[in-house]
C-alpha positions as protocol buffer text, in pm:
chain_id: "A"
residue {
  index: 1
  type: UNK
  ca { x: 483 y: 394 z: 7221 }
}
residue {
  index: 2
  type: UNK
  ca { x: 629 y: 374 z: 6856 }
}
residue {
  index: 3
  type: UNK
  ca { x: 515 y: 519 z: 6602 }
}
residue {
  index: 4
  type: UNK
  ca { x: 469 y: 386 z: 6268 }
}
residue {
  index: 5
  type: UNK
  ca { x: 748 y: 398 z: 6017 }
}
residue {
  index: 6
  type: UNK
  ca { x: 661 y: 602 z: 5679 }
}
residue {
  index: 7
  type: UNK
  ca { x: 837 y: 625 z: 5338 }
}
residue {
  index: 8
  type: UNK
  ca { x: 1053 y: 865 z: 5192 }
}
residue {
  index: 9
  type: UNK
  ca { x: 709 y: 1043 z: 5060 }
}
residue {
  index: 10
  type: UNK
  ca { x: 580 y: 1098 z: 5409 }
}
residue {
  index: 11
  type: UNK
  ca { x: 291 y: 786 z: 5347 }
}
residue {
  index: 12
  type: UNK
  ca { x: 206 y: 495 z: 5563 }
}
residue {
  index: 13
  type: UNK
  ca { x: 292 y: 201 z: 5408 }
}
residue {
  index: 14
  type: UNK
  ca { x: -22 y: -31 z: 5310 }
}
residue {
  index: 15
  type: UNK
  ca { x: -96 y: -303 z: 5542 }
}
residue {
  index: 16
  type: UNK
  ca { x: -123 y: -672 z: 5369 }
}
residue {
  index: 17
  type: UNK
  ca { x: -457 y: -683 z: 5459 }
}
residue {
  index: 18
  type: UNK
  ca { x: -534 y: -393 z: 5270 }
}
residue {
  index: 19
  type: UNK
  ca { x: -374 y: -516 z: 4913 }
}
residue {
  index: 20
  type: UNK
  ca { x: -633 y: -737 z: 4751 }
}
residue {
  index: 21
  type: UNK
  ca { x: -835 y: -426 z: 4760 }
}
residue {
  index: 22
  type: UNK
  ca { x: -615 y: -142 z: 4683 }
}
residue {
  index: 23
  type: UNK
  ca { x: -555 y: -381 z: 4345 }
}
residue {
  index: 24
  type: UNK
  ca { x: -983 y: -499 z: 4293 }
}
residue {
  index: 25
  type: UNK
  ca { x: -987 y: -40 z: 4293 }
}
residue {
  index: 26
  type: UNK
  ca { x: -747 y: -27 z: 4063 }
}
residue {
  index: 27
  type: UNK
  ca { x: -864 y: -209 z: 3799 }
}
residue {
  index: 28
  type: UNK
  ca { x: -1194 y: -123 z: 3838 }
}
residue {
  index: 29
  type: UNK
  ca { x: -1033 y: 300 z: 3760 }
}
residue {
  index: 30
  type: UNK
  ca { x: -838 y: 84 z: 3520 }
}
residue {
  index: 31
  type: UNK
  ca { x: -1184 y: -93 z: 3432 }
}
residue {
  index: 32
  type: UNK
  ca { x: -1384 y: 149 z: 3348 }
}
residue {
  index: 33
  type: UNK
  ca { x: -1152 y: 427 z: 3220 }
}
residue {
  index: 34
  type: UNK
  ca { x: -1121 y: 190 z: 2958 }
}
residue {
  index: 35
  type: UNK
  ca { x: -1459 y: 165 z: 2857 }
}
residue {
  index: 36
  type: UNK
  ca { x: -1531 y: 525 z: 2869 }
}
residue {
  index: 37
  type: UNK
  ca { x: -1236 y: 594 z: 2570 }
}
residue {
  index: 38
  type: UNK
  ca { x: -1434 y: 316 z: 2331 }
}
residue {
  index: 39
  type: UNK
  ca { x: -1738 y: 426 z: 2484 }
}
residue {
  index: 40
  type: UNK
  ca { x: -1588 y: 785 z: 2354 }
}
residue {
  index: 41
  type: UNK
  ca { x: -1402 y: 631 z: 2060 }
}
residue {
  index: 42
  type: UNK
  ca { x: -1460 y: 323 z: 1853 }
}
residue {
  index: 43
  type: UNK
  ca { x: -1627 y: 108 z: 2044 }
}
residue {
  index: 44
  type: UNK
  ca { x: -1927 y: 400 z: 1985 }
}
residue {
  index: 45
  type: UNK
  ca { x: -1839 y: 300 z: 1603 }
}
residue {
  index: 46
  type: UNK
  ca { x: -1882 y: -41 z: 1654 }
}
residue {
  index: 47
  type: UNK
  ca { x: -2227 y: -11 z: 1789 }
}
residue {
  index: 48
  type: UNK
  ca { x: -2286 y: 224 z: 1479 }
}
residue {
  index: 49
  type: UNK
  ca { x: -2166 y: 5 z: 1285 }
}
residue {
  index: 50
  type: UNK
  ca { x: -2336 y: -282 z: 1374 }
}
residue {
  index: 51
  type: UNK
  ca { x: -2710 y: -50 z: 1367 }
}
residue {
  index: 52
  type: UNK
  ca { x: -2615 y: 74 z: 1027 }
}
residue {
  index: 53
  type: UNK
  ca { x: -2544 y: -298 z: 903 }
}
residue {
  index: 54
  type: UNK
  ca { x: -2892 y: -394 z: 1065 }
}
residue {
  index: 55
  type: UNK
  ca { x: -3017 y: -147 z: 890 }
}
residue {
  index: 56
  type: UNK
  ca { x: -2843 y: -275 z: 517 }
}
residue {
  index: 57
  type: UNK
  ca { x: -2938 y: -609 z: 570 }
}
residue {
  index: 58
  type: UNK
  ca { x: -3322 y: -601 z: 657 }
}
residue {
  index: 59
  type: UNK
  ca { x: -3359 y: -312 z: 333 }
}
residue {
  index: 60
  type: UNK
  ca { x: -3505 y: -479 z: 9 }
}
residue {
  index: 61
  type: UNK
  ca { x: -3223 y: -546 z: -227 }
}
residue {
  index: 62
  type: UNK
  ca { x: -2913 y: -720 z: -162 }
}
residue {
  index: 63
  type: UNK
  ca { x: -2619 y: -589 z: -2 }
}
residue {
  index: 64
  type: UNK
  ca { x: -2282 y: -480 z: -301 }
}
residue {
  index: 65
  type: UNK
  ca { x: -2613 y: -249 z: -395 }
}
residue {
  index: 66
  type: UNK
  ca { x: -2588 y: -59 z: -116 }
}
residue {
  index: 67
  type: UNK
  ca { x: -2361 y: 166 z: 4 }
}
residue {
  index: 68
  type: UNK
  ca { x: -2094 y: 248 z: 220 }
}
residue {
  index: 69
  type: UNK
  ca { x: -1975 y: 616 z: 172 }
}
residue {
  index: 70
  type: UNK
  ca { x: -1674 y: 691 z: 349 }
}
residue {
  index: 71
  type: UNK
  ca { x: -1555 y: 1056 z: 299 }
}
residue {
  index: 72
  type: UNK
  ca { x: -1864 y: 1271 z: 162 }
}
residue {
  index: 73
  type: UNK
  ca { x: -1947 y: 1586 z: 116 }
}
residue {
  index: 74
  type: UNK
  ca { x: -2154 y: 1732 z: 427 }
}
residue {
  index: 75
  type: UNK
  ca { x: -2195 y: 2046 z: 234 }
}
residue {
  index: 76
  type: UNK
  ca { x: -2229 y: 2026 z: -107 }
}
residue {
  index: 77
  type: UNK
  ca { x: -2234 y: 2339 z: -338 }
}
residue {
  index: 78
  type: UNK
  ca { x: -2062 y: 2540 z: -25 }
}
residue {
  index: 79
  type: UNK
  ca { x: -1682 y: 2437 z: -30 }
}
residue {
  index: 80
  type: UNK
  ca { x: -1462 y: 2617 z: 225 }
}
residue {
  index: 81
  type: UNK
  ca { x: -1811 y: 2532 z: 423 }
}
residue {
  index: 82
  type: UNK
  ca { x: -1758 y: 2199 z: 345 }
}
residue {
  index: 83
  type: UNK
  ca { x: -1383 y: 2231 z: 411 }
}
residue {
  index: 84
  type: UNK
  ca { x: -1469 y: 2392 z: 715 }
}
residue {
  index: 85
  type: UNK
  ca { x: -1641 y: 2035 z: 848 }
}
residue {
  index: 86
  type: UNK
  ca { x: -1422 y: 1873 z: 696 }
}
residue {
  index: 87
  type: UNK
  ca { x: -1169 y: 1954 z: 875 }
}
residue {
  index: 88
  type: UNK
  ca { x: -1373 y: 1973 z: 1213 }
}
residue {
  index: 89
  type: UNK
  ca { x: -1463 y: 1552 z: 1207 }
}
residue {
  index: 90
  type: UNK
  ca { x: -1084 y: 1472 z: 1149 }
}
residue {
  index: 91
  type: UNK
  ca { x: -906 y: 1718 z: 1429 }
}
residue {
  index: 92
  type: UNK
  ca { x: -1231 y: 1606 z: 1646 }
}
residue {
  index: 93
  type: UNK
  ca { x: -1149 y: 1267 z: 1531 }
}
residue {
  index: 94
  type: UNK
  ca { x: -783 y: 1189 z: 1711 }
}
residue {
  index: 95
  type: UNK
  ca { x: -946 y: 1428 z: 2069 }
}
residue {
  index: 96
  type: UNK
  ca { x: -913 y: 1007 z: 2186 }
}
residue {
  index: 97
  type: UNK
  ca { x: -577 y: 987 z: 2090 }
}
residue {
  index: 98
  type: UNK
  ca { x: -496 y: 1305 z: 2281 }
}
residue {
  index: 99
  type: UNK
  ca { x: -690 y: 1185 z: 2565 }
}
residue {
  index: 100
  type: UNK
  ca { x: -547 y: 808 z: 2581 }
}
residue {
  index: 101
  type: UNK
  ca { x: -176 y: 995 z: 2542 }
}
residue {
  index: 102
  type: UNK
  ca { x: -299 y: 1215 z: 2848 }
}
residue {
  index: 103
  type: UNK
  ca { x: -350 y: 889 z: 3060 }
}
residue {
  index: 104
  type: UNK
  ca { x: -65 y: 673 z: 2957 }
}
residue {
  index: 105
  type: UNK
  ca { x: 199 y: 1036 z: 3057 }
}
residue {
  index: 106
  type: UNK
  ca { x: -48 y: 1003 z: 3392 }
}
residue {
  index: 107
  type: UNK
  ca { x: 55 y: 656 z: 3443 }
}
residue {
  index: 108
  type: UNK
  ca { x: 446 y: 686 z: 3344 }
}
residue {
  index: 109
  type: UNK
  ca { x: 435 y: 1017 z: 3621 }
}
residue {
  index: 110
  type: UNK
  ca { x: 516 y: 1303 z: 3247 }
}
residue {
  index: 111
  type: UNK
  ca { x: 848 y: 1002 z: 3164 }
}
residue {
  index: 112
  type: UNK
  ca { x: 630 y: 846 z: 2854 }
}
residue {
  index: 113
  type: UNK
  ca { x: 299 y: 912 z: 2715 }
}
residue {
  index: 114
  type: UNK
  ca { x: 236 y: 783 z: 2360 }
}
residue {
  index: 115
  type: UNK
  ca { x: 580 y: 690 z: 2392 }
}
residue {
  index: 116
  type: UNK
  ca { x: 472 y: 317 z: 2667 }
}
residue {
  index: 117
  type: UNK
  ca { x: 316 y: 226 z: 2324 }
}
residue {
  index: 118
  type: UNK
  ca { x: 578 y: 309 z: 2043 }
}
residue {
  index: 119
  type: UNK
  ca { x: 452 y: 596 z: 1890 }
}
residue {
  index: 120
  type: UNK
  ca { x: 755 y: 865 z: 1894 }
}
residue {
  index: 121
  type: UNK
  ca { x: 1007 y: 964 z: 1646 }
}
residue {
  index: 122
  type: UNK
  ca { x: 1258 y: 751 z: 1774 }
}
residue {
  index: 123
  type: UNK
  ca { x: 1299 y: 508 z: 1526 }
}
residue {
  index: 124
  type: UNK
  ca { x: 1103 y: 689 z: 1202 }
}
residue {
  index: 125
  type: UNK
  ca { x: 1329 y: 423 z: 936 }
}
residue {
  index: 126
  type: UNK
  ca { x: 1259 y: 126 z: 1156 }
}
residue {
  index: 127
  type: UNK
  ca { x: 875 y: 206 z: 1127 }
}
residue {
  index: 128
  type: UNK
  ca { x: 800 y: 360 z: 754 }
}
residue {
  index: 129
  type: UNK
  ca { x: 983 y: 46 z: 635 }
}
residue {
  index: 130
  type: UNK
  ca { x: 820 y: -154 z: 825 }
}
residue {
  index: 131
  type: UNK
  ca { x: 505 y: -17 z: 791 }
}
residue {
  index: 132
  type: UNK
  ca { x: 534 y: 15 z: 362 }
}
residue {
  index: 133
  type: UNK
  ca { x: 574 y: -335 z: 356 }
}
residue {
  index: 134
  type: UNK
  ca { x: 291 y: -441 z: 572 }
}
residue {
  index: 135
  type: UNK
  ca { x: 120 y: -186 z: 382 }
}
residue {
  index: 136
  type: UNK
  ca { x: 196 y: -351 z: 12 }
}
residue {
  index: 137
  type: UNK
  ca { x: 140 y: -725 z: 182 }
}
residue {
  index: 138
  type: UNK
  ca { x: -224 y: -652 z: 341 }
}
residue {
  index: 139
  type: UNK
  ca { x: -315 y: -408 z: 99 }
}
residue {
  index: 140
  type: UNK
  ca { x: -329 y: -578 z: -184 }
}
residue {
  index: 141
  type: UNK
  ca { x: -512 y: -876 z: -22 }
}
residue {
  index: 142
  type: UNK
  ca { x: -772 y: -680 z: 161 }
}
residue {
  index: 143
  type: UNK
  ca { x: -835 y: -547 z: -181 }
}
residue {
  index: 144
  type: UNK
  ca { x: -859 y: -878 z: -403 }
}
residue {
  index: 145
  type: UNK
  ca { x: -1104 y: -1000 z: -88 }
}
residue {
  index: 146
  type: UNK
  ca { x: -1318 y: -744 z: -108 }
}
residue {
  index: 147
  type: UNK
  ca { x: -1361 y: -769 z: -443 }
}
residue {
  index: 148
  type: UNK
  ca { x: -1491 y: -1179 z: -375 }
}
residue {
  index: 149
  type: UNK
  ca { x: -1664 y: -1086 z: -99 }
}
residue {
  index: 150
  type: UNK
  ca { x: -1885 y: -795 z: -271 }
}
residue {
  index: 151
  type: UNK
  ca { x: -1905 y: -1050 z: -546 }
}
residue {
  index: 152
  type: UNK
  ca { x: -2001 y: -1296 z: -340 }
}
residue {
  index: 153
  type: UNK
  ca { x: -2293 y: -1091 z: -186 }
}
residue {
  index: 154
  type: UNK
  ca { x: -2129 y: -1024 z: 103 }
}
residue {
  index: 155
  type: UNK
  ca { x: -2010 y: -689 z: 102 }
}
residue {
  index: 156
  type: UNK
  ca { x: -2185 y: -331 z: 6 }
}
residue {
  index: 157
  type: UNK
  ca { x: -1986 y: -121 z: -196 }
}
residue {
  index: 158
  type: UNK
  ca { x: -1758 y: 21 z: -17 }
}
residue {
  index: 159
  type: UNK
  ca { x: -1692 y: 420 z: -213 }
}
residue {
  index: 160
  type: UNK
  ca { x: -1381 y: 568 z: -28 }
}
residue {
  index: 161
  type: UNK
  ca { x: -1462 y: 878 z: -85 }
}
residue {
  index: 162
  type: UNK
  ca { x: -1732 y: 1149 z: -273 }
}
residue {
  index: 163
  type: UNK
  ca { x: -1576 y: 1500 z: -244 }
}
residue {
  index: 164
  type: UNK
  ca { x: -1645 y: 1744 z: -481 }
}
residue {
  index: 165
  type: UNK
  ca { x: -1338 y: 1823 z: -734 }
}
residue {
  index: 166
  type: UNK
  ca { x: -1249 y: 2081 z: -492 }
}
residue {
  index: 167
  type: UNK
  ca { x: -868 y: 2229 z: -431 }
}
residue {
  index: 168
  type: UNK
  ca { x: -864 y: 2035 z: -86 }
}
residue {
  index: 169
  type: UNK
  ca { x: -983 y: 1709 z: -208 }
}
residue {
  index: 170
  type: UNK
  ca { x: -637 y: 1529 z: -222 }
}
residue {
  index: 171
  type: UNK
  ca { x: -519 y: 1714 z: 130 }
}
residue {
  index: 172
  type: UNK
  ca { x: -801 y: 1598 z: 310 }
}
residue {
  index: 173
  type: UNK
  ca { x: -841 y: 1211 z: 152 }
}
residue {
  index: 174
  type: UNK
  ca { x: -485 y: 1193 z: 296 }
}
residue {
  index: 175
  type: UNK
  ca { x: -550 y: 1387 z: 679 }
}
residue {
  index: 176
  type: UNK
  ca { x: -836 y: 1117 z: 647 }
}
residue {
  index: 177
  type: UNK
  ca { x: -641 y: 874 z: 598 }
}
residue {
  index: 178
  type: UNK
  ca { x: -356 y: 948 z: 869 }
}
residue {
  index: 179
  type: UNK
  ca { x: -644 y: 1025 z: 1131 }
}
residue {
  index: 180
  type: UNK
  ca { x: -804 y: 645 z: 1081 }
}
residue {
  index: 181
  type: UNK
  ca { x: -459 y: 511 z: 1189 }
}
residue {
  index: 182
  type: UNK
  ca { x: -324 y: 730 z: 1439 }
}
residue {
  index: 183
  type: UNK
  ca { x: -693 y: 694 z: 1623 }
}
residue {
  index: 184
  type: UNK
  ca { x: -685 y: 300 z: 1536 }
}
residue {
  index: 185
  type: UNK
  ca { x: -372 y: 182 z: 1610 }
}
residue {
  index: 186
  type: UNK
  ca { x: -352 y: 374 z: 1912 }
}
residue {
  index: 187
  type: UNK
  ca { x: -657 y: 288 z: 2062 }
}
residue {
  index: 188
  type: UNK
  ca { x: -698 y: -81 z: 1973 }
}
residue {
  index: 189
  type: UNK
  ca { x: -371 y: -193 z: 1955 }
}
residue {
  index: 190
  type: UNK
  ca { x: -137 y: 79 z: 2207 }
}
residue {
  index: 191
  type: UNK
  ca { x: -405 y: 133 z: 2456 }
}
residue {
  index: 192
  type: UNK
  ca { x: -606 y: -101 z: 2488 }
}
residue {
  index: 193
  type: UNK
  ca { x: -394 y: -461 z: 2495 }
}
residue {
  index: 194
  type: UNK
  ca { x: -165 y: -249 z: 2776 }
}
residue {
  index: 195
  type: UNK
  ca { x: -495 y: -169 z: 2993 }
}
residue {
  index: 196
  type: UNK
  ca { x: -658 y: -550 z: 2892 }
}
residue {
  index: 197
  type: UNK
  ca { x: -270 y: -724 z: 2995 }
}
residue {
  index: 198
  type: UNK
  ca { x: -311 y: -508 z: 3340 }
}
residue {
  index: 199
  type: UNK
  ca { x: -666 y: -568 z: 3417 }
}
residue {
  index: 200
  type: UNK
  ca { x: -509 y: -1022 z: 3435 }
}
residue {
  index: 201
  type: UNK
  ca { x: -675 y: -1072 z: 3061 }
}
residue {
  index: 202
  type: UNK
  ca { x: -421 y: -1308 z: 2930 }
}
residue {
  index: 203
  type: UNK
  ca { x: -216 y: -1268 z: 2581 }
}
residue {
  index: 204
  type: UNK
  ca { x: -497 y: -1415 z: 2373 }
}
residue {
  index: 205
  type: UNK
  ca { x: -763 y: -1326 z: 2492 }
}
residue {
  index: 206
  type: UNK
  ca { x: -665 y: -963 z: 2421 }
}
residue {
  index: 207
  type: UNK
  ca { x: -567 y: -1046 z: 2070 }
}
residue {
  index: 208
  type: UNK
  ca { x: -977 y: -1181 z: 2038 }
}
residue {
  index: 209
  type: UNK
  ca { x: -1090 y: -903 z: 2181 }
}
residue {
  index: 210
  type: UNK
  ca { x: -855 y: -628 z: 2005 }
}
residue {
  index: 211
  type: UNK
  ca { x: -967 y: -770 z: 1667 }
}
residue {
  index: 212
  type: UNK
  ca { x: -1272 y: -868 z: 1740 }
}
residue {
  index: 213
  type: UNK
  ca { x: -1332 y: -435 z: 1772 }
}
residue {
  index: 214
  type: UNK
  ca { x: -1136 y: -383 z: 1497 }
}
residue {
  index: 215
  type: UNK
  ca { x: -1362 y: -646 z: 1286 }
}
residue {
  index: 216
  type: UNK
  ca { x: -1680 y: -441 z: 1505 }
}
residue {
  index: 217
  type: UNK
  ca { x: -1703 y: -117 z: 1385 }
}
residue {
  index: 218
  type: UNK
  ca { x: -1628 y: -147 z: 1011 }
}
residue {
  index: 219
  type: UNK
  ca { x: -1933 y: -357 z: 1006 }
}
residue {
  index: 220
  type: UNK
  ca { x: -2119 y: -66 z: 797 }
}
residue {
  index: 221
  type: UNK
  ca { x: -1989 y: -253 z: 493 }
}
residue {
  index: 222
  type: UNK
  ca { x: -2078 y: -564 z: 520 }
}
residue {
  index: 223
  type: UNK
  ca { x: -1953 y: -921 z: 657 }
}
residue {
  index: 224
  type: UNK
  ca { x: -1602 y: -949 z: 437 }
}
residue {
  index: 225
  type: UNK
  ca { x: -1566 y: -591 z: 616 }
}
residue {
  index: 226
  type: UNK
  ca { x: -1607 y: -770 z: 991 }
}
residue {
  index: 227
  type: UNK
  ca { x: -1358 y: -1090 z: 847 }
}
residue {
  index: 228
  type: UNK
  ca { x: -1127 y: -888 z: 644 }
}
residue {
  index: 229
  type: UNK
  ca { x: -1086 y: -649 z: 916 }
}
residue {
  index: 230
  type: UNK
  ca { x: -1071 y: -872 z: 1218 }
}
residue {
  index: 231
  type: UNK
  ca { x: -818 y: -1071 z: 1013 }
}
residue {
  index: 232
  type: UNK
  ca { x: -614 y: -760 z: 975 }
}
residue {
  index: 233
  type: UNK
  ca { x: -653 y: -742 z: 1391 }
}
residue {
  index: 234
  type: UNK
  ca { x: -453 y: -1017 z: 1477 }
}
residue {
  index: 235
  type: UNK
  ca { x: -159 y: -1003 z: 1228 }
}
residue {
  index: 236
  type: UNK
  ca { x: -148 y: -623 z: 1359 }
}
residue {
  index: 237
  type: UNK
  ca { x: -156 y: -731 z: 1728 }
}
residue {
  index: 238
  type: UNK
  ca { x: 97 y: -1003 z: 1645 }
}
residue {
  index: 239
  type: UNK
  ca { x: 352 y: -781 z: 1493 }
}
residue {
  index: 240
  type: UNK
  ca { x: 268 y: -514 z: 1785 }
}
residue {
  index: 241
  type: UNK
  ca { x: 371 y: -736 z: 2011 }
}
residue {
  index: 242
  type: UNK
  ca { x: 698 y: -882 z: 1831 }
}
residue {
  index: 243
  type: UNK
  ca { x: 763 y: -515 z: 1743 }
}
residue {
  index: 244
  type: UNK
  ca { x: 678 y: -358 z: 1995 }
}
residue {
  index: 245
  type: UNK
  ca { x: 574 y: -51 z: 1907 }
}
residue {
  index: 246
  type: UNK
  ca { x: 260 y: 112 z: 1707 }
}
residue {
  index: 247
  type: UNK
  ca { x: 489 y: 317 z: 1479 }
}
residue {
  index: 248
  type: UNK
  ca { x: 524 y: 37 z: 1179 }
}
residue {
  index: 249
  type: UNK
  ca { x: 116 y: -62 z: 1264 }
}
residue {
  index: 250
  type: UNK
  ca { x: 34 y: 389 z: 1180 }
}
residue {
  index: 251
  type: UNK
  ca { x: 250 y: 360 z: 922 }
}
residue {
  index: 252
  type: UNK
  ca { x: 104 y: 74 z: 682 }
}
residue {
  index: 253
  type: UNK
  ca { x: -287 y: 143 z: 801 }
}
residue {
  index: 254
  type: UNK
  ca { x: -191 y: 530 z: 689 }
}
residue {
  index: 255
  type: UNK
  ca { x: -36 y: 405 z: 343 }
}
residue {
  index: 256
  type: UNK
  ca { x: -332 y: 111 z: 295 }
}
residue {
  index: 257
  type: UNK
  ca { x: -621 y: 455 z: 362 }
}
residue {
  index: 258
  type: UNK
  ca { x: -376 y: 656 z: 115 }
}
residue {
  index: 259
  type: UNK
  ca { x: -404 y: 436 z: -190 }
}
residue {
  index: 260
  type: UNK
  ca { x: -749 y: 332 z: -139 }
}
residue {
  index: 261
  type: UNK
  ca { x: -915 y: 687 z: -62 }
}
residue {
  index: 262
  type: UNK
  ca { x: -640 y: 846 z: -355 }
}
residue {
  index: 263
  type: UNK
  ca { x: -680 y: 586 z: -551 }
}
residue {
  index: 264
  type: UNK
  ca { x: -1062 y: 544 z: -574 }
}
residue {
  index: 265
  type: UNK
  ca { x: -1091 y: 969 z: -682 }
}
residue {
  index: 266
  type: UNK
  ca { x: -857 y: 883 z: -947 }
}
residue {
  index: 267
  type: UNK
  ca { x: -979 y: 542 z: -1058 }
}
residue {
  index: 268
  type: UNK
  ca { x: -1333 y: 533 z: -1029 }
}
residue {
  index: 269
  type: UNK
  ca { x: -1538 y: 516 z: -1285 }
}
residue {
  index: 270
  type: UNK
  ca { x: -1239 y: 471 z: -1569 }
}
residue {
  index: 271
  type: UNK
  ca { x: -1182 y: 138 z: -1461 }
}
residue {
  index: 272
  type: UNK
  ca { x: -1374 y: -177 z: -1524 }
}
residue {
  index: 273
  type: UNK
  ca { x: -1264 y: -377 z: -1221 }
}
residue {
  index: 274
  type: UNK
  ca { x: -1355 y: -118 z: -951 }
}
residue {
  index: 275
  type: UNK
  ca { x: -1719 y: -106 z: -800 }
}
residue {
  index: 276
  type: UNK
  ca { x: -1889 y: 264 z: -798 }
}
residue {
  index: 277
  type: UNK
  ca { x: -2173 y: 330 z: -643 }
}
């Protein structure tokens, strides 16, 4: 009796009738993986932002009379303990990025990792150059949009930082900005678009999903935070598809947040046009 031919790895080839079942199983695994990554990161942040916004919207008074604090002290009057909490928060927020790197590394059998989504050191000049230009375009427009929607009563007053005047204040604000950029662009653009494509989503549907997710976890800032970040999300997805790299997006996002955090620390209370809580 003739034995079935085996592949080079000694396994039997899949029967044609089993291909649809195998594909359904693969999609279930990828779908579950994607939901878990989001539940451990920015998907959970979106739910938190929604609850926060409902609380702000139902509280007496207008949204602009309320504040959304981003980088606040965790141990007032105890600078070393406060620094420990700041470093801990930044480090743990990056865990989903390492998880994504691990999942992509397994997918590529050790040959890709974050390189699959264009986050590596192979094109630093390109990434920084495009990122700087993008930050200049979006940063200024975003500030004007924020000031407008806040004046119209659709946004809370965003307080980028309320840290004490200690030696580690500026380094922590810069580290926080970089952490935000890496987490958001890796998960919401590089990873999510890759997985949605593998799950059979159309490019348009994946773009909407990525932009909607980005906007949703900024809802704690108000309607302006939702809409403004959705628009930013559309732009970032289109540029990612054009460049094939999240590197420029990480650079742009980091620069935007560094200017916002450090700029607020230096200018708050000293210029009349910058709203403060």
